[in-house]
GROMACS .gro file of C-alpha atoms in nm:
model
  442
    1LYS     CA    1   2.632   7.822   3.274
    2SER     CA    2   2.622   7.606   2.988
    3SER     CA    3   2.511   7.759   2.669
    4VAL     CA    4   2.335   7.687   2.382
    5GLN     CA    5   2.552   7.554   2.110
    6THR     CA    6   2.524   7.775   1.770
    7ILE     CA    7   2.655   7.702   1.396
    8GLY     CA    8   2.770   7.976   1.190
    9GLU     CA    9   2.662   8.062   0.837
   10GLU     CA   10   2.824   7.791   0.636
   11GLN     CA   11   2.604   7.503   0.689
   12ILE     CA   12   2.754   7.193   0.488
   13GLN     CA   13   2.506   6.915   0.636
   14ASN     CA   14   2.206   7.048   0.625
   15PRO     CA   15   1.980   7.059   0.268
   16TYR     CA   16   1.686   7.269   0.421
   17THR     CA   17   1.838   7.618   0.165
   18GLU     CA   18   1.524   7.673   0.006
   19LEU     CA   19   1.150   7.762   0.177
   20LEU     CA   20   0.775   7.790   0.157
   21VAL     CA   21   0.595   8.004   0.343
   22LEU     CA   22   0.243   7.894   0.403
   23LYS     CA   23  -0.072   8.149   0.530
   24GLY     CA   24  -0.382   8.158   0.549
   25HIS     CA   25  -0.419   8.087   0.951
   26GLN     CA   26  -0.518   8.360   1.185
   27ASP     CA   27  -0.427   8.229   1.507
   28ILE     CA   28  -0.197   7.937   1.668
   29VAL     CA   29  -0.094   7.646   1.495
   30ARG     CA   30  -0.052   7.377   1.628
   31PHE     CA   31  -0.083   7.047   1.470
   32LEU     CA   32   0.011   6.897   1.183
   33VAL     CA   33  -0.092   6.510   1.060
   34GLN     CA   34   0.020   6.338   0.709
   35ILE     CA   35  -0.278   6.201   0.521
   36ASP     CA   36  -0.053   5.998   0.235
   37ASP     CA   37   0.289   6.093   0.101
   38CYS     CA   38   0.245   6.492  -0.058
   39ARG     CA   39  -0.074   6.600   0.106
   40PHE     CA   40  -0.041   6.722   0.520
   41ALA     CA   41  -0.411   6.939   0.709
   42SER     CA   42  -0.312   7.162   1.006
   43ALA     CA   43  -0.519   7.311   1.259
   44GLY     CA   44  -0.518   7.507   1.549
   45ASP     CA   45  -0.677   7.817   1.753
   46ASP     CA   46  -0.829   7.951   1.479
   47GLY     CA   47  -1.015   7.632   1.427
   48ILE     CA   48  -0.957   7.612   1.068
   49VAL     CA   49  -0.840   7.305   0.961
   50PHE     CA   50  -0.623   7.355   0.582
   51LEU     CA   51  -0.528   7.098   0.335
   52TRP     CA   52  -0.184   7.094   0.217
   53ASN     CA   53   0.047   7.032  -0.060
   54ALA     CA   54   0.357   6.929   0.040
   55GLN     CA   55   0.513   6.951  -0.266
   56THR     CA   56   0.435   7.254  -0.389
   57GLY     CA   57   0.309   7.376  -0.099
   58GLU     CA   58  -0.080   7.510  -0.261
   59LYS     CA   59  -0.345   7.531  -0.054
   60LEU     CA   60  -0.626   7.215  -0.143
   61PHE     CA   61  -0.850   7.325   0.130
   62GLU     CA   62  -0.983   7.542   0.453
   63LEU     CA   63  -1.208   7.353   0.618
   64HIS     CA   64  -1.471   7.530   0.804
   65GLY     CA   65  -1.621   7.321   1.109
   66HIS     CA   66  -1.577   7.445   1.459
   67THR     CA   67  -1.643   7.780   1.668
   68HIS     CA   68  -1.368   7.704   1.863
   69LYS     CA   69  -0.981   7.627   1.882
   70ILE     CA   70  -0.934   7.303   1.755
   71THR     CA   71  -0.705   7.042   2.031
   72ALA     CA   72  -0.690   6.670   1.915
   73ILE     CA   73  -0.681   6.583   1.491
   74ALA     CA   74  -0.581   6.244   1.328
   75PRO     CA   75  -0.608   6.093   0.988
   76PHE     CA   76  -0.842   5.799   0.973
   77SER     CA   77  -0.778   5.575   0.612
   78SER     CA   78  -0.995   5.307   0.478
   79SER     CA   79  -0.869   4.944   0.319
   80ASP     CA   80  -1.126   4.803   0.208
   81VAL     CA   81  -1.089   4.566  -0.095
   82SER     CA   82  -1.474   4.635  -0.226
   83GLU     CA   83  -1.387   5.001  -0.229
   84GLU     CA   84  -1.148   5.304  -0.348
   85LYS     CA   85  -0.906   5.397  -0.037
   86THR     CA   86  -1.035   5.651   0.145
   87HIS     CA   87  -0.862   5.895   0.334
   88LEU     CA   88  -1.062   6.093   0.607
   89ILE     CA   89  -0.987   6.269   0.877
   90ILE     CA   90  -1.055   6.327   1.267
   91THR     CA   91  -1.091   6.676   1.447
   92ALA     CA   92  -1.156   6.803   1.800
   93SER     CA   93  -1.237   7.104   1.946
   94ALA     CA   94  -1.298   7.300   2.232
   95ASP     CA   95  -1.660   7.366   2.066
   96ARG     CA   96  -1.726   7.014   2.223
   97THR     CA   97  -1.789   6.837   1.910
   98VAL     CA   98  -1.601   6.586   1.702
   99ILE     CA   99  -1.590   6.666   1.429
  100VAL     CA  100  -1.455   6.346   1.009
  101TRP     CA  101  -1.332   6.545   0.694
  102ASP     CA  102  -1.365   6.392   0.389
  103CYS     CA  103  -0.953   6.456   0.269
  104THR     CA  104  -1.076   6.391  -0.123
  105SER     CA  105  -1.311   6.627  -0.138
  106GLY     CA  106  -1.273   6.867   0.115
  107ARG     CA  107  -1.650   6.793   0.264
  108GLN     CA  108  -1.711   6.741   0.650
  109VAL     CA  109  -1.888   6.333   0.655
  110GLN     CA  110  -2.032   6.357   0.964
  111LYS     CA  111  -2.064   6.554   1.324
  112VAL     CA  112  -2.126   6.495   1.709
  113SER     CA  113  -2.202   6.722   1.957
  114CYS     CA  114  -2.291   6.497   2.251
  115PHE     CA  115  -1.986   6.563   2.479
  116HIS     CA  116  -1.980   6.676   2.833
  117SER     CA  117  -1.609   6.828   2.806
  118THR     CA  118  -1.338   6.919   2.575
  119VAL     CA  119  -1.212   6.611   2.367
  120LYS     CA  120  -0.831   6.612   2.407
  121CYS     CA  121  -0.649   6.330   2.224
  122LEU     CA  122  -0.806   6.158   1.955
  123THR     CA  123  -0.630   5.833   1.859
  124VAL     CA  124  -0.786   5.546   1.578
  125LEU     CA  125  -0.730   5.171   1.634
  126GLN     CA  126  -0.725   5.103   1.249
  127ARG     CA  127  -0.689   4.706   1.268
  128LEU     CA  128  -1.047   4.737   1.476
  129ASP     CA  129  -1.140   4.982   1.247
  130VAL     CA  130  -1.257   5.182   1.519
  131TRP     CA  131  -1.112   5.559   1.716
  132LEU     CA  132  -1.114   5.619   2.041
  133SER     CA  133  -1.156   6.012   2.209
  134GLY     CA  134  -1.038   6.090   2.518
  135GLY     CA  135  -1.129   6.371   2.775
  136SER     CA  136  -1.377   6.331   3.082
  137ASP     CA  137  -1.407   6.033   2.973
  138LEU     CA  138  -1.341   5.744   2.713
  139CYS     CA  139  -1.507   5.672   2.399
  140VAL     CA  140  -1.528   5.420   2.127
  141TRP     CA  141  -1.611   5.532   1.839
  142ASN     CA  142  -1.733   5.357   1.415
  143ARG     CA  143  -1.652   5.507   1.138
  144LYS     CA  144  -1.951   5.621   1.072
  145LEU     CA  145  -1.991   5.749   1.405
  146ASP     CA  146  -2.152   5.557   1.615
  147LEU     CA  147  -2.102   5.562   2.002
  148LEU     CA  148  -2.027   5.197   2.044
  149CYS     CA  149  -1.943   5.214   2.430
  150LYS     CA  150  -1.742   5.475   2.688
  151THR     CA  151  -1.631   5.427   3.051
  152SER     CA  152  -1.771   5.638   3.335
  153HIS     CA  153  -1.670   5.965   3.397
  154LEU     CA  154  -1.304   5.969   3.524
  155THR     CA  155  -1.214   6.267   3.623
  156ASP     CA  156  -1.240   6.640   3.579
  157ALA     CA  157  -0.875   6.673   3.489
  158GLY     CA  158  -0.969   6.416   3.185
  159ILE     CA  159  -0.728   6.182   2.949
  160SER     CA  160  -0.430   6.409   2.849
  161ALA     CA  161  -0.304   6.158   2.545
  162LEU     CA  162  -0.405   5.802   2.419
  163VAL     CA  163  -0.126   5.520   2.326
  164GLU     CA  164  -0.233   5.188   2.122
  165LEU     CA  165  -0.147   4.856   2.284
  166PRO     CA  166  -0.124   4.509   2.185
  167LYS     CA  167  -0.408   4.291   2.263
  168ASN     CA  168  -0.663   4.515   2.171
  169CYS     CA  169  -0.525   4.747   2.467
  170VAL     CA  170  -0.463   5.126   2.490
  171ALA     CA  171  -0.357   5.355   2.818
  172ALA     CA  172  -0.435   5.680   2.898
  173ALA     CA  173  -0.280   5.913   3.076
  174VAL     CA  174  -0.462   6.023   3.337
  175GLY     CA  175  -0.301   6.362   3.559
  176LYS     CA  176  -0.042   6.144   3.698
  177GLU     CA  177  -0.204   5.826   3.661
  178LEU     CA  178  -0.147   5.568   3.365
  179ILE     CA  179  -0.448   5.349   3.279
  180ILE     CA  180  -0.490   5.083   3.097
  181PHE     CA  181  -0.849   4.945   2.892
  182ARG     CA  182  -0.886   4.677   2.710
  183LEU     CA  183  -1.153   4.688   2.422
  184SER     CA  184  -1.370   4.370   2.335
  185ALA     CA  185  -1.686   4.309   2.083
  186SER     CA  186  -1.970   4.126   2.193
  187ASN     CA  187  -1.991   3.743   2.206
  188ASN     CA  188  -2.356   3.721   2.072
  189GLY     CA  189  -2.265   3.932   1.737
  190SER     CA  190  -2.402   4.277   1.738
  191GLU     CA  191  -2.145   4.490   1.657
  192GLY     CA  192  -2.190   4.622   2.085
  193TRP     CA  193  -1.814   4.674   2.239
  194ASN     CA  194  -1.732   4.703   2.545
  195VAL     CA  195  -1.449   4.891   2.670
  196LEU     CA  196  -1.275   4.745   3.105
  197GLU     CA  197  -1.058   4.923   3.289
  198VAL     CA  198  -0.763   4.621   3.360
  199LYS     CA  199  -0.500   4.873   3.546
  200ARG     CA  200  -0.417   5.190   3.715
  201LEU     CA  201  -0.031   5.265   3.733
  202VAL     CA  202   0.070   5.535   4.026
  203ASP     CA  203   0.492   5.514   3.996
  204HIS     CA  204   0.467   5.897   3.809
  205GLN     CA  205   0.545   6.180   4.077
  206ASP     CA  206   0.341   6.437   3.876
  207ASN     CA  207   0.085   6.434   3.548
  208ILE     CA  208   0.230   6.300   3.248
  209LEU     CA  209   0.258   6.511   2.961
  210SER     CA  210   0.366   6.180   2.725
  211LEU     CA  211   0.310   5.857   2.591
  212VAL     CA  212   0.452   5.726   2.311
  213SER     CA  213   0.463   5.366   2.162
  214VAL     CA  214   0.825   5.219   2.116
  215ASN     CA  215   0.763   4.887   2.006
  216ASP     CA  216   0.474   4.552   2.055
  217LEU     CA  217   0.657   4.516   2.373
  218THR     CA  218   0.688   4.808   2.543
  219PHE     CA  219   0.581   5.162   2.567
  220ALA     CA  220   0.734   5.445   2.740
  221THR     CA  221   0.571   5.816   2.974
  222GLY     CA  222   0.725   6.143   3.048
  223SER     CA  223   0.623   6.400   3.330
  224HIS     CA  224   0.603   6.686   3.383
  225VAL     CA  225   0.887   6.603   3.679
  226GLY     CA  226   1.137   6.488   3.400
  227GLU     CA  227   1.051   6.120   3.494
  228LEU     CA  228   1.089   5.887   3.227
  229ILE     CA  229   0.975   5.523   3.260
  230VAL     CA  230   0.942   5.244   3.000
  231TRP     CA  231   0.666   4.999   3.065
  232ASP     CA  232   0.589   4.620   2.920
  233ALA     CA  233   0.369   4.634   2.692
  234LEU     CA  234   0.181   4.293   2.743
  235ASP     CA  235   0.222   4.305   3.134
  236TRP     CA  236   0.256   4.610   3.240
  237THR     CA  237   0.482   4.592   3.416
  238LYS     CA  238   0.815   4.933   3.492
  239GLN     CA  239   1.105   4.769   3.290
  240ALA     CA  240   1.350   5.051   3.384
  241SER     CA  241   1.343   5.434   3.421
  242GLU     CA  242   1.520   5.781   3.458
  243CYS     CA  243   1.445   6.053   3.665
  244ASN     CA  244   1.821   6.266   3.674
  245PHE     CA  245   1.802   6.394   3.388
  246TRP     CA  246   1.904   6.750   3.467
  247ASP     CA  247   2.167   6.579   3.767
  248SER     CA  248   2.464   6.697   3.562
  249SER     CA  249   2.666   6.400   3.762
  250VAL     CA  250   2.478   6.161   3.639
  251HIS     CA  251   2.659   6.333   3.282
  252PRO     CA  252   3.011   6.337   3.335
  253ASP     CA  253   3.117   6.519   3.034
  254VAL     CA  254   2.870   6.806   3.148
  255GLN     CA  255   3.013   7.210   3.329
  256PRO     CA  256   2.776   7.076   3.693
  257GLU     CA  257   2.561   7.406   3.719
  258ILE     CA  258   2.488   7.544   4.023
  259LYS     CA  259   2.157   7.636   4.160
  260LEU     CA  260   2.025   7.549   4.470
  261SER     CA  261   1.635   7.460   4.263
  262GLN     CA  262   1.592   7.339   3.918
  263SER     CA  263   1.242   7.508   3.792
  264PRO     CA  264   0.961   7.235   3.692
  265ASN     CA  265   1.019   7.364   3.365
  266GLU     CA  266   1.332   7.255   3.291
  267THR     CA  267   1.267   6.936   3.353
  268SER     CA  268   0.918   6.886   3.207
  269VAL     CA  269   0.921   6.629   2.974
  270GLN     CA  270   0.740   6.749   2.657
  271HIS     CA  271   0.765   6.472   2.416
  272LEU     CA  272   0.882   6.177   2.371
  273ALA     CA  273   0.972   5.992   2.018
  274SER     CA  274   1.170   5.613   1.935
  275ASP     CA  275   1.287   5.386   1.726
  276GLU     CA  276   1.353   5.033   1.809
  277GLU     CA  277   1.687   5.088   1.979
  278CYS     CA  278   1.621   5.431   2.229
  279VAL     CA  279   1.416   5.676   2.287
  280PHE     CA  280   1.436   6.039   2.200
  281ALA     CA  281   1.321   6.339   2.465
  282ALA     CA  282   1.229   6.652   2.509
  283VAL     CA  283   1.343   6.774   2.843
  284GLY     CA  284   1.310   7.123   2.980
  285LYS     CA  285   1.538   7.350   2.696
  286GLY     CA  286   1.780   6.979   2.581
  287ILE     CA  287   1.707   6.626   2.397
  288TYR     CA  288   1.833   6.309   2.498
  289VAL     CA  289   1.890   6.003   2.383
  290TYR     CA  290   1.779   5.711   2.598
  291ASN     CA  291   1.908   5.365   2.508
  292LEU     CA  292   1.657   5.079   2.556
  293GLN     CA  293   1.890   4.778   2.572
  294MET     CA  294   2.135   4.965   2.819
  295LYS     CA  295   1.902   5.203   3.020
  296ARG     CA  296   2.091   5.503   3.013
  297VAL     CA  297   2.106   5.822   2.831
  298ILE     CA  298   2.394   5.760   2.542
  299ALA     CA  299   2.380   6.093   2.467
  300CYS     CA  300   2.254   6.481   2.549
  301GLN     CA  301   2.208   6.797   2.417
  302ARG     CA  302   2.161   6.957   2.754
  303THR     CA  303   2.068   7.315   2.620
  304ALA     CA  304   1.941   7.240   2.327
  305HIS     CA  305   1.765   7.546   2.268
  306ASP     CA  306   1.764   7.831   2.401
  307SER     CA  307   1.330   7.790   2.594
  308SER     CA  308   1.146   7.444   2.585
  309VAL     CA  309   1.200   7.217   2.362
  310LEU     CA  310   0.858   7.092   2.210
  311HIS     CA  311   0.864   6.874   1.979
  312ILE     CA  312   1.126   6.574   1.836
  313GLU     CA  313   1.204   6.313   1.607
  314LYS     CA  314   1.437   6.032   1.483
  315LEU     CA  315   1.481   6.126   1.120
  316PRO     CA  316   1.535   5.745   0.874
  317ASN     CA  317   1.912   5.800   0.885
  318ARG     CA  318   2.120   5.892   1.245
  319GLN     CA  319   1.974   6.265   1.292
  320LEU     CA  320   1.717   6.404   1.518
  321ILE     CA  321   1.499   6.717   1.416
  322SER     CA  322   1.358   6.915   1.772
  323CYS     CA  323   1.176   7.250   1.783
  324SER     CA  324   1.124   7.498   2.075
  325GLU     CA  325   0.945   7.780   2.234
  326ASP     CA  326   1.243   8.007   2.074
  327GLY     CA  327   1.072   7.928   1.772
  328SER     CA  328   1.427   7.780   1.608
  329VAL     CA  329   1.425   7.441   1.428
  330ARG     CA  330   1.713   7.232   1.467
  331ILE     CA  331   1.914   6.900   1.267
  332TRP     CA  332   2.190   6.694   1.515
  333GLU     CA  333   2.318   6.403   1.400
  334LEU     CA  334   2.385   6.084   1.645
  335ARG     CA  335   2.811   6.020   1.662
  336GLU     CA  336   2.965   5.807   1.795
  337LYS     CA  337   3.307   5.963   2.062
  338GLN     CA  338   3.644   5.832   1.936
  339GLN     CA  339   3.712   5.539   2.173
  340LEU     CA  340   4.035   5.643   2.439
  341PRO     CA  341   4.248   5.392   2.649
  342ALA     CA  342   4.186   5.329   2.955
  343GLU     CA  343   4.489   5.417   3.179
  344PRO     CA  344   4.679   5.168   3.352
  345VAL     CA  345   4.649   5.239   3.809
  346PRO     CA  346   4.947   5.281   3.875
  347THR     CA  347   5.176   5.009   4.067
  348GLY     CA  348   5.348   5.109   4.367
  349PHE     CA  349   5.096   5.215   4.714
  350PHE     CA  350   4.844   5.025   4.665
  351ASN     CA  351   5.098   4.667   4.627
  352MET     CA  352   5.283   4.807   4.899
  353TRP     CA  353   4.927   4.796   5.151
  354GLY     CA  354   4.818   4.504   4.943
  355PHE     CA  355   4.563   4.656   4.700
  356GLY     CA  356   4.760   4.535   4.349
  357ARG     CA  357   4.525   4.243   4.292
  358ALA     CA  358   4.175   4.383   4.351
  359ASN     CA  359   4.250   4.710   4.147
  360LYS     CA  360   4.452   4.488   3.842
  361GLN     CA  361   4.127   4.274   3.893
  362ALA     CA  362   3.937   4.608   3.887
  363ASN     CA  363   4.106   4.843   3.603
  364GLN     CA  364   4.061   4.510   3.373
  365ALA     CA  365   3.691   4.548   3.424
  366ALA     CA  366   3.672   4.852   3.370
  367LYS     CA  367   3.871   4.872   3.087
  368LYS     CA  368   3.646   4.626   2.935
  369MET     CA  369   3.326   4.797   2.998
  370GLN     CA  370   3.477   5.119   2.839
  371GLU     CA  371   3.510   4.876   2.498
  372ASN     CA  372   3.224   4.729   2.538
  373THR     CA  373   3.017   5.029   2.597
  374PRO     CA  374   3.035   5.231   2.260
  375MET     CA  375   2.944   5.683   2.358
  376TYR     CA  376   2.807   5.904   2.206
  377PHE     CA  377   2.717   6.259   2.158
  378LEU     CA  378   2.484   6.494   1.932
  379GLU     CA  379   2.640   6.682   1.749
  380LEU     CA  380   2.446   7.013   1.626
  381VAL     CA  381   2.392   7.034   1.231
  382GLY     CA  382   2.149   7.288   1.057
  383ASP     CA  383   1.970   7.591   1.249
  384LEU     CA  384   1.655   7.630   1.087
  385ILE     CA  385   1.567   7.986   1.154
  386GLY     CA  386   1.277   8.096   1.007
  387HIS     CA  387   0.985   8.157   1.236
  388SER     CA  388   0.958   8.408   1.448
  389SER     CA  389   0.798   8.281   1.747
  390ALA     CA  390   0.725   7.898   1.906
  391VAL     CA  391   0.750   7.634   1.641
  392GLN     CA  392   0.508   7.384   1.805
  393MET     CA  393   0.620   7.049   1.557
  394PHE     CA  394   0.712   6.964   1.232
  395LEU     CA  395   0.608   6.639   0.928
  396TYR     CA  396   0.884   6.498   0.741
  397PHE     CA  397   0.841   6.439   0.432
  398GLY     CA  398   1.131   6.230   0.304
  399GLU     CA  399   1.181   6.399   0.045
  400LEU     CA  400   0.976   6.636  -0.031
  401GLY     CA  401   1.123   6.808   0.296
  402LEU     CA  402   1.012   6.941   0.587
  403ALA     CA  403   0.714   7.133   0.746
  404THR     CA  404   0.695   7.359   1.064
  405CYS     CA  405   0.407   7.513   1.222
  406SER     CA  406   0.448   7.845   1.461
  407ALA     CA  407   0.249   8.040   1.715
  408ASP     CA  408   0.312   8.304   1.448
  409HIS     CA  409   0.035   8.208   1.253
  410LEU     CA  410   0.291   8.065   0.981
  411ILE     CA  411   0.325   7.703   0.812
  412ILE     CA  412   0.717   7.706   0.647
  413LEU     CA  413   0.807   7.366   0.424
  414TRP     CA  414   1.190   7.369   0.452
  415LYS     CA  415   1.304   7.287   0.068
  416ASP     CA  416   1.608   7.083   0.005
  417GLY     CA  417   1.807   7.323  -0.220
  418GLU     CA  418   2.029   7.203  -0.451
  419ARG     CA  419   1.673   6.901  -0.513
  420GLU     CA  420   1.463   7.140  -0.641
  421SER     CA  421   1.713   7.357  -0.834
  422SER     CA  422   1.750   7.069  -0.988
  423LEU     CA  423   1.405   6.949  -1.050
  424ARG     CA  424   1.374   7.324  -1.257
  425SER     CA  425   1.617   7.291  -1.456
  426LEU     CA  426   1.531   6.937  -1.470
  427THR     CA  427   1.140   7.091  -1.593
  428LEU     CA  428   1.290   7.401  -1.744
  429PHE     CA  429   1.495   7.098  -2.022
  430GLN     CA  430   1.201   6.927  -2.070
  431LYS     CA  431   0.972   7.236  -2.165
  432LEU     CA  432   1.241   7.365  -2.394
  433ALA     CA  433   1.271   6.995  -2.589
  434HIS     CA  434   0.858   6.950  -2.609
  435ASN     CA  435   0.907   7.348  -2.799
  436GLY     CA  436   1.153   7.203  -3.010
  437ASP     CA  437   0.983   6.934  -3.117
  438LEU     CA  438   0.681   7.179  -3.251
  439GLN     CA  439   0.902   7.378  -3.402
  440LEU     CA  440   1.055   7.110  -3.578
  441LYS     CA  441   0.713   6.958  -3.682
  442LEU     CA  442   0.573   7.285  -3.790
   0.00000   0.00000   0.00000
């Protein structure tokens, strides 16, 4: 069986050599959302929302208002020309309420308690200045928490994920179905809105667990049995699909594993991320890079962690970060393999039977294909060990580092050790210089 890659203490390419542990939560921390360049919010099963400074690790606010675990969180910023930019966050809870919070004052702005079931997901449509809540139905709200419109009851299972699409549309995952809804404002000039179901896509064989918007033309979905489907975001047709993530014959570089059956959690697509070129999938214990143009997996690490991978993101460079139920956070680099020249086909036997010409053409085609198709691999360049339980997700803050949250009730801020050291030296130098100036004046 293929084993998990390991990395020694010498992690030259891993900048995160300092960490700050942020305490406050009393239960599993499931969500982190970025508010602005240096603030973020955390929430989880204790029902409390914390606001933090990503640079210093300072706790800014502790927001109490929910009585059960938090099930969804979303930032909602206003950018009215007439007023200053205000940063809000919306939280939904298993207590069947939704609260809007002001991030500057830490105050509760509004609370809604009219839900018949738990809201499982929230999506803000910034352009329309509305937000959506998904549960047993889909509701459309304005900034003041007025209910603009809602769908009829969908299913008891309800909407598990939402993604914004062009032309005022959204895609909602409801079990194994993908439902496309269109939002439209009333023509009579009133504040009225309508939400209409326009299409149901039933291509998945099992429950849809993850949704990601790739660009204005494309979005992707992943299911419990390892299906990845790439969709056209304008006409909602299927562009491509990958259903053999776990099949070693699809990835010839990997040693085959002898298994009679595959357990579902080993093929489950827990999370999807993307850039303009690729979709990055957390599938079971592995991570996969699916190229949208080539319509195939170009690199994979089938056992990236000891347990299921819960979250994956692409960094602005060629690196990926993944976190897992095993408590680890790992940094990977996507690298191009050195090309090997195509081996010439032996002559003789094939020529004798008149196959030489055809085979030569086939060999040239294979060689050309090999030259035109770059091969990639994922190399482990960093292993962040700090959490003692499942790492739920993370936020990347560029120079300020990385924030991770876990079932161990902790949030860890991972910092670039060299940068932090030079900043401390600079601060000390400025302090000494300032004190020197004061002494000279005296």
